[in-house]
PDB file of C-alpha atoms in Angstrom:
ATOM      1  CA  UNK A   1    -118.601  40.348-114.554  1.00 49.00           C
ATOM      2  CA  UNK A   2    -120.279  41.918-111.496  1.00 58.00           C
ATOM      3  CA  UNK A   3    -119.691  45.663-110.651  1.00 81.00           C
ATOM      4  CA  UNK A   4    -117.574  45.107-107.788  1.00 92.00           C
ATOM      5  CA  UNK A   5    -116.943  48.287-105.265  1.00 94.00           C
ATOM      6  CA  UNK A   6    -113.374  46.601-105.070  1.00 95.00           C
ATOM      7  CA  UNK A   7    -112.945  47.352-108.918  1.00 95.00           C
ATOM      8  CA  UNK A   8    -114.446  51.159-108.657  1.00 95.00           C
ATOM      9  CA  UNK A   9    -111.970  51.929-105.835  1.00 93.00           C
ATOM     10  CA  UNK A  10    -109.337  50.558-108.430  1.00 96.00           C
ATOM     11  CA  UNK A  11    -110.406  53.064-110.984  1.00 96.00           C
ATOM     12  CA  UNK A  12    -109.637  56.216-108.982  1.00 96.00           C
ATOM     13  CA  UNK A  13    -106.098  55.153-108.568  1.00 98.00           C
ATOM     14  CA  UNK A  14    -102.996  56.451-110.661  1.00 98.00           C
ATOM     15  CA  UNK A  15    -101.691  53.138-111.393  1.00 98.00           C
ATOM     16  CA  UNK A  16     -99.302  53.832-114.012  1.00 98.00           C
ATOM     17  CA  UNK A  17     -97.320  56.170-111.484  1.00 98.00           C
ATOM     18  CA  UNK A  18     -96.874  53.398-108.747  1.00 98.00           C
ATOM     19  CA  UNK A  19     -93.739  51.515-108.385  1.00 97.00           C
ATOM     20  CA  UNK A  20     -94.385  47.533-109.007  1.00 97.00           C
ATOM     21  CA  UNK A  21     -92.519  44.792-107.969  1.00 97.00           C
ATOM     22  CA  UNK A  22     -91.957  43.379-111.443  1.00 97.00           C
ATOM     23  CA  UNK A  23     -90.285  46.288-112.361  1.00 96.00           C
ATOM     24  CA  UNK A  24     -93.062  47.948-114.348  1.00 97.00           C
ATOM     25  CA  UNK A  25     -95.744  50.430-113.163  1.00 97.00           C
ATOM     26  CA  UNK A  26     -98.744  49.546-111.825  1.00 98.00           C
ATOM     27  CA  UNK A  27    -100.608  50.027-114.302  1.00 98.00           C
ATOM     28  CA  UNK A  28    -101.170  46.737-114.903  1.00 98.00           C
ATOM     29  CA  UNK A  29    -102.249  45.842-111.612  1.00 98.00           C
ATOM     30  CA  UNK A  30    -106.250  46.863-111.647  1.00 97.00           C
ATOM     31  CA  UNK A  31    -106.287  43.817-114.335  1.00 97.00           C
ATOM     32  CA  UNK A  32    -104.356  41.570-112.388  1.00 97.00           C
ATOM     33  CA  UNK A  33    -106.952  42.142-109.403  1.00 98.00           C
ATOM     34  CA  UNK A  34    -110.066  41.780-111.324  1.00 97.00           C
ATOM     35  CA  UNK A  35    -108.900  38.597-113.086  1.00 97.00           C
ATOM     36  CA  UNK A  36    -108.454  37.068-109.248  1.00 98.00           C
ATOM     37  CA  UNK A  37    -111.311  38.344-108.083  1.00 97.00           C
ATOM     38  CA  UNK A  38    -113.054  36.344-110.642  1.00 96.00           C
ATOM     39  CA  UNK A  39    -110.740  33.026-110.761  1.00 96.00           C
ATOM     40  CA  UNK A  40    -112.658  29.853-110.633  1.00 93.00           C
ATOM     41  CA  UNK A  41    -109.736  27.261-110.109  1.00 95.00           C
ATOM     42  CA  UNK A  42    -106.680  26.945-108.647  1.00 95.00           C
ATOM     43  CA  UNK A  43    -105.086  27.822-111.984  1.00 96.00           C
ATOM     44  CA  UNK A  44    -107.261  30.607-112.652  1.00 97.00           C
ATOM     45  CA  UNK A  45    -105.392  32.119-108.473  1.00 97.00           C
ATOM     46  CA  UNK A  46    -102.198  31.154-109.594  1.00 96.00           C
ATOM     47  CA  UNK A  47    -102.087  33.292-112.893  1.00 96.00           C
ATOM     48  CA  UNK A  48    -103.902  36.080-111.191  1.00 96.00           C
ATOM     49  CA  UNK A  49    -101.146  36.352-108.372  1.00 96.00           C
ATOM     50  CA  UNK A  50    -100.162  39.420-106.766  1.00 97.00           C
ATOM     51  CA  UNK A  51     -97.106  38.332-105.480  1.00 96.00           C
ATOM     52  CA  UNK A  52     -93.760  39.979-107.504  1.00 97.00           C
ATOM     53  CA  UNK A  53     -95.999  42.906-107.624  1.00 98.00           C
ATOM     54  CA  UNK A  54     -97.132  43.857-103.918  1.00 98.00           C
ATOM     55  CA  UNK A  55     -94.151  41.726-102.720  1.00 97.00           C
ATOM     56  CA  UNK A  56     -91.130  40.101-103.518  1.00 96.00           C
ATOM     57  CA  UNK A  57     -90.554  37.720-100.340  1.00 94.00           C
ATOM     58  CA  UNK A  58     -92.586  39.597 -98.150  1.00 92.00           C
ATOM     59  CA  UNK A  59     -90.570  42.977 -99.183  1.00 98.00           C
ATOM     60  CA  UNK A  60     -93.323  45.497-100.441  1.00 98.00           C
ATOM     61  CA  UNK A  61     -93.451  47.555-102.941  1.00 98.00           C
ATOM     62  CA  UNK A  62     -95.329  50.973-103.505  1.00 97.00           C
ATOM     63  CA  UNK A  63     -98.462  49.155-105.485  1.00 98.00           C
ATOM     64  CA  UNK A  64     -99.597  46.982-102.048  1.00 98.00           C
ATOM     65  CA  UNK A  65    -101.004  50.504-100.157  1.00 98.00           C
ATOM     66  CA  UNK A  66    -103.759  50.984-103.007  1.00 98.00           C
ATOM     67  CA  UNK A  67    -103.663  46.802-102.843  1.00 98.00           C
ATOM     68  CA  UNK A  68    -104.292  46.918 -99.514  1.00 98.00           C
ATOM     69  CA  UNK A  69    -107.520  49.037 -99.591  1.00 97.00           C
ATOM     70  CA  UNK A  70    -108.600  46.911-102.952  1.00 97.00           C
ATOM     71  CA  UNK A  71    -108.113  44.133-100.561  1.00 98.00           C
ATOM     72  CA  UNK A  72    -110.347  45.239 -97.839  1.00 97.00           C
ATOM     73  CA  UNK A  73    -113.322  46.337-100.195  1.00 96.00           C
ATOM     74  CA  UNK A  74    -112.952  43.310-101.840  1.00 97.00           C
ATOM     75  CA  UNK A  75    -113.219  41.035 -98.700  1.00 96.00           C
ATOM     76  CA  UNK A  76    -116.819  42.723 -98.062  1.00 94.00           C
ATOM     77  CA  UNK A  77    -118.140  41.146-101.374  1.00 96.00           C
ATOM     78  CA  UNK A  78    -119.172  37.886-102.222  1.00 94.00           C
ATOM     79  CA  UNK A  79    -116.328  35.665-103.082  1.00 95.00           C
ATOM     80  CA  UNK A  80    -115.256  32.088-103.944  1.00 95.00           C
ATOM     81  CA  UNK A  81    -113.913  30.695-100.877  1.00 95.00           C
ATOM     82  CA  UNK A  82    -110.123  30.269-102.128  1.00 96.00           C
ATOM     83  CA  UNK A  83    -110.083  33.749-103.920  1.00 97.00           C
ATOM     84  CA  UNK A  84    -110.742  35.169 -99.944  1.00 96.00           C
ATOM     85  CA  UNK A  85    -108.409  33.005 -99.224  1.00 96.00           C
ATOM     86  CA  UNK A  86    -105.809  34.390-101.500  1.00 97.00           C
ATOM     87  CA  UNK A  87    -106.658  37.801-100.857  1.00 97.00           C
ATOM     88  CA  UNK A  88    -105.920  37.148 -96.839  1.00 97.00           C
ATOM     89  CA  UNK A  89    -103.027  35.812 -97.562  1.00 97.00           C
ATOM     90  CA  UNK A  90    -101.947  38.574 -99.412  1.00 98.00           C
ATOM     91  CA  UNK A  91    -103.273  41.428 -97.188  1.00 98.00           C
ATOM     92  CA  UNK A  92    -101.450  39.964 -94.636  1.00 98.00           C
ATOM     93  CA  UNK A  93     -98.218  39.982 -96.964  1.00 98.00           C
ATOM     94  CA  UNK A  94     -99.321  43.612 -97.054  1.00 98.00           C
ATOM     95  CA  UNK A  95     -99.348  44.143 -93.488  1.00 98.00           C
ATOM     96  CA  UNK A  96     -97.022  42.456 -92.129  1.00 97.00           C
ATOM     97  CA  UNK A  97     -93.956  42.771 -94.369  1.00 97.00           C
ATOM     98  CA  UNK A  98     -91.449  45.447 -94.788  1.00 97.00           C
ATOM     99  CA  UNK A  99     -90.290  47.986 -97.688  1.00 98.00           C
ATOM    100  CA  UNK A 100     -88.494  46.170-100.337  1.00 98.00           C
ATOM    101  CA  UNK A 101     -84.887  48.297-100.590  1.00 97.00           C
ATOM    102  CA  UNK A 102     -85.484  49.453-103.735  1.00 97.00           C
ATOM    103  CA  UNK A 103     -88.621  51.492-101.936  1.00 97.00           C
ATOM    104  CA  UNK A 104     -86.541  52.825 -98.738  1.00 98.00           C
ATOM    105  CA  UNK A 105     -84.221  54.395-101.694  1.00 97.00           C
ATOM    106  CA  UNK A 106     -86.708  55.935-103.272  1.00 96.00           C
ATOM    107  CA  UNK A 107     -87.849  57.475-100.065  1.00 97.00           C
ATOM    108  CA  UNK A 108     -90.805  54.896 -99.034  1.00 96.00           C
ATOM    109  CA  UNK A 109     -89.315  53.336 -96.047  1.00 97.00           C
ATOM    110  CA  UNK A 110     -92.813  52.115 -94.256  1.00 97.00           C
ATOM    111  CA  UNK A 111     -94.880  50.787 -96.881  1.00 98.00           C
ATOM    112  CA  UNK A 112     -96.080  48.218 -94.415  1.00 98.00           C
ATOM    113  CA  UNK A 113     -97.581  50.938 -91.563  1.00 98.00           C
ATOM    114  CA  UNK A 114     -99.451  52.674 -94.927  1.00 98.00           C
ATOM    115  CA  UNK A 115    -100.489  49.149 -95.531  1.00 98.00           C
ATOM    116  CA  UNK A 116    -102.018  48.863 -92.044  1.00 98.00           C
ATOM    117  CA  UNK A 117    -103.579  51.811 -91.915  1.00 98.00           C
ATOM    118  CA  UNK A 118    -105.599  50.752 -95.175  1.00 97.00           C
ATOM    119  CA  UNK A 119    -106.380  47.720 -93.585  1.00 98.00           C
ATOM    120  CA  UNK A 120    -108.147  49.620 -91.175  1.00 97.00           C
ATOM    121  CA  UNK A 121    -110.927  49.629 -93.759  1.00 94.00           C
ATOM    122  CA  UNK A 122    -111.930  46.338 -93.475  1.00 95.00           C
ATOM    123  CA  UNK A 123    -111.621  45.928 -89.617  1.00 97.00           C
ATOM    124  CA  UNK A 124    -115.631  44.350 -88.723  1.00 96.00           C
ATOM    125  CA  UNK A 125    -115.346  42.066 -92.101  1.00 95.00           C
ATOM    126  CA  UNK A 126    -111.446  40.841 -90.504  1.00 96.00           C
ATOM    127  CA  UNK A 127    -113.101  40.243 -87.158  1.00 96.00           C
ATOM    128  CA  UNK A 128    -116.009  38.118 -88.845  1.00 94.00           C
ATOM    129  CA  UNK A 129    -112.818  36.234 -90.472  1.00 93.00           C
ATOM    130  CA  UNK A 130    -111.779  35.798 -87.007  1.00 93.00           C
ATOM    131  CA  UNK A 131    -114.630  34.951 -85.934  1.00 92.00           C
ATOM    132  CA  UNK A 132    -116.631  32.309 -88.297  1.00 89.00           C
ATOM    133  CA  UNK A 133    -113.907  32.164 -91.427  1.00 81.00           C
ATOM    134  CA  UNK A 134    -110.275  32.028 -91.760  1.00 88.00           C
ATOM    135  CA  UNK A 135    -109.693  32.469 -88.163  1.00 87.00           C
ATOM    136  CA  UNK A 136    -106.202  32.411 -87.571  1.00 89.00           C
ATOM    137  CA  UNK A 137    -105.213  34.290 -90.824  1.00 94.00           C
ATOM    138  CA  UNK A 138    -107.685  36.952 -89.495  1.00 95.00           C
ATOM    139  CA  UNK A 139    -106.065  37.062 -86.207  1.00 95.00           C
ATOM    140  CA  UNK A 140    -102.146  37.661 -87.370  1.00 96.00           C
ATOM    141  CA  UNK A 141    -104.085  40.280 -89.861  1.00 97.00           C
ATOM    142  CA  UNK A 142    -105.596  42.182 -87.049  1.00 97.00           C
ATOM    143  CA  UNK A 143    -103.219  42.024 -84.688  1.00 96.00           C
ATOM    144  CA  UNK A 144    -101.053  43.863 -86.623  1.00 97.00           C
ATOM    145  CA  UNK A 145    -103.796  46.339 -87.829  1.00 98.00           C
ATOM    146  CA  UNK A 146    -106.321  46.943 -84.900  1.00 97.00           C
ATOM    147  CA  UNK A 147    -104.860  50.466 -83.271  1.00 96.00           C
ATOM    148  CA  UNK A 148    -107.633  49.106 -79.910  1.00 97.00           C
ATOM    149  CA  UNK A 149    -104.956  46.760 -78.212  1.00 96.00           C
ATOM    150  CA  UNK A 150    -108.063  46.278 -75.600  1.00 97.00           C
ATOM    151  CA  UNK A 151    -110.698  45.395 -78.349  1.00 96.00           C
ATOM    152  CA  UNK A 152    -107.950  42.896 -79.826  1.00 96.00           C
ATOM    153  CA  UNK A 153    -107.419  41.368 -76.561  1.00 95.00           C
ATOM    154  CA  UNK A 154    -110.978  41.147 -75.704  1.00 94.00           C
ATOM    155  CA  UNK A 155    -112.181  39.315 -79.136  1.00 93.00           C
ATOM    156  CA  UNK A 156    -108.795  37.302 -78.681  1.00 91.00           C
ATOM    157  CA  UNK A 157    -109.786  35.753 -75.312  1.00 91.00           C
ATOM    158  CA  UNK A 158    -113.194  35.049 -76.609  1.00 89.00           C
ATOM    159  CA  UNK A 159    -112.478  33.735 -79.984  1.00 88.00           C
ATOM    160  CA  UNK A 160    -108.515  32.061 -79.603  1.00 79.00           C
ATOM    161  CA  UNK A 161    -110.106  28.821 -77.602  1.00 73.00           C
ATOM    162  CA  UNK A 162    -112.409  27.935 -80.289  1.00 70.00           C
ATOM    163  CA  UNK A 163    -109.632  28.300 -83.306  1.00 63.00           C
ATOM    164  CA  UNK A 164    -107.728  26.199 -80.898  1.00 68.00           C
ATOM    165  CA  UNK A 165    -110.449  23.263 -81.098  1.00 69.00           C
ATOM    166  CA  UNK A 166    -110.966  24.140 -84.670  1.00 64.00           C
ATOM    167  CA  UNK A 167    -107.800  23.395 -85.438  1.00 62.00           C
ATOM    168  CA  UNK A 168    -107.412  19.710 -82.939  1.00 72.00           C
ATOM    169  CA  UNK A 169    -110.044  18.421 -84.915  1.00 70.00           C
ATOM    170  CA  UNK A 170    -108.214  18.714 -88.167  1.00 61.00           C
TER     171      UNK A 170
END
């Protein structure tokens, strides 16, 4: 396995005193991240899933903040196509869901914002999603994370027609 910046971030995190959707810690969840990071087939996604760990029908839990910022280190390195696929899918999970109950009890009632703000991170490697990759999961990613309503709007108008033919074509 490569060194992966994603996988250093992961090590400066106190896992085991994060609140996990599965009803453990996190502790488990640095594992869980490397294994998809490195998943060669469908299969291989599947088992690595982060979902009943960040989320629970798009209701977050404490782990998807430090996910979140995995998440946007990770996007920056060289990845099979479907594992940046996955990880979109879930940062966006991450970003635009809500606390999970559970959470707003325990005093955490804007996971989701925290999420966002992680996000941040990764704003230039989301906007190269927009524009040459997964364009449309990009856009409802950063327009819920870009703070610059005018930058958004600007790349928007420039980028939207072309997803549009993208997308005609298939």
């Amino acid at each position: 396995m490569t060194a992966r910046p994603s996988l250093i971030q992961a090590e400066r995190v106190d896992w085991a005193s994060l609140r996990c959707g599965c009803g453990e810690t996190g502790a488990h969840v640095p594992e869980t991240f490397a294994r998809l990071l490195e998943a060669g087939s469908p299969a291989e996604i599947a088992e690595a899933t982060l979902e009943g760990h960040i989320n629970i029908q798009s209701l977050l839990f404490e782990v998807a903040v430090p996910v979140t910022s995995l998440i946007a280190a990770a996007l920056q390195e060289d990845l099979a196509e479907p594992v940046r696929l996955r990880l979109l899918n879930d940062l966006l999970t991450c970003v635009a869901g809500e606390s999970h109950w559970a959470e707003v009890e325990e005093g955490a009632p804007g996971i989701e914002v925290d999420c966002q703000i992680a996000a941040r991170e990764a704003i230039w490697t989301l906007y190269q999603e927009y524009a040459t990759g997964h364009a449309m999961l990009a856009r409802y990613i950063l327009e819920e994370v870009d703070p610059d309503e005018e930058r958004f709007s600007h790349f928007d108008a420039k980028l939207i027609s072309r997803v549009q033919k993208a997308t005609e074509r298939h």
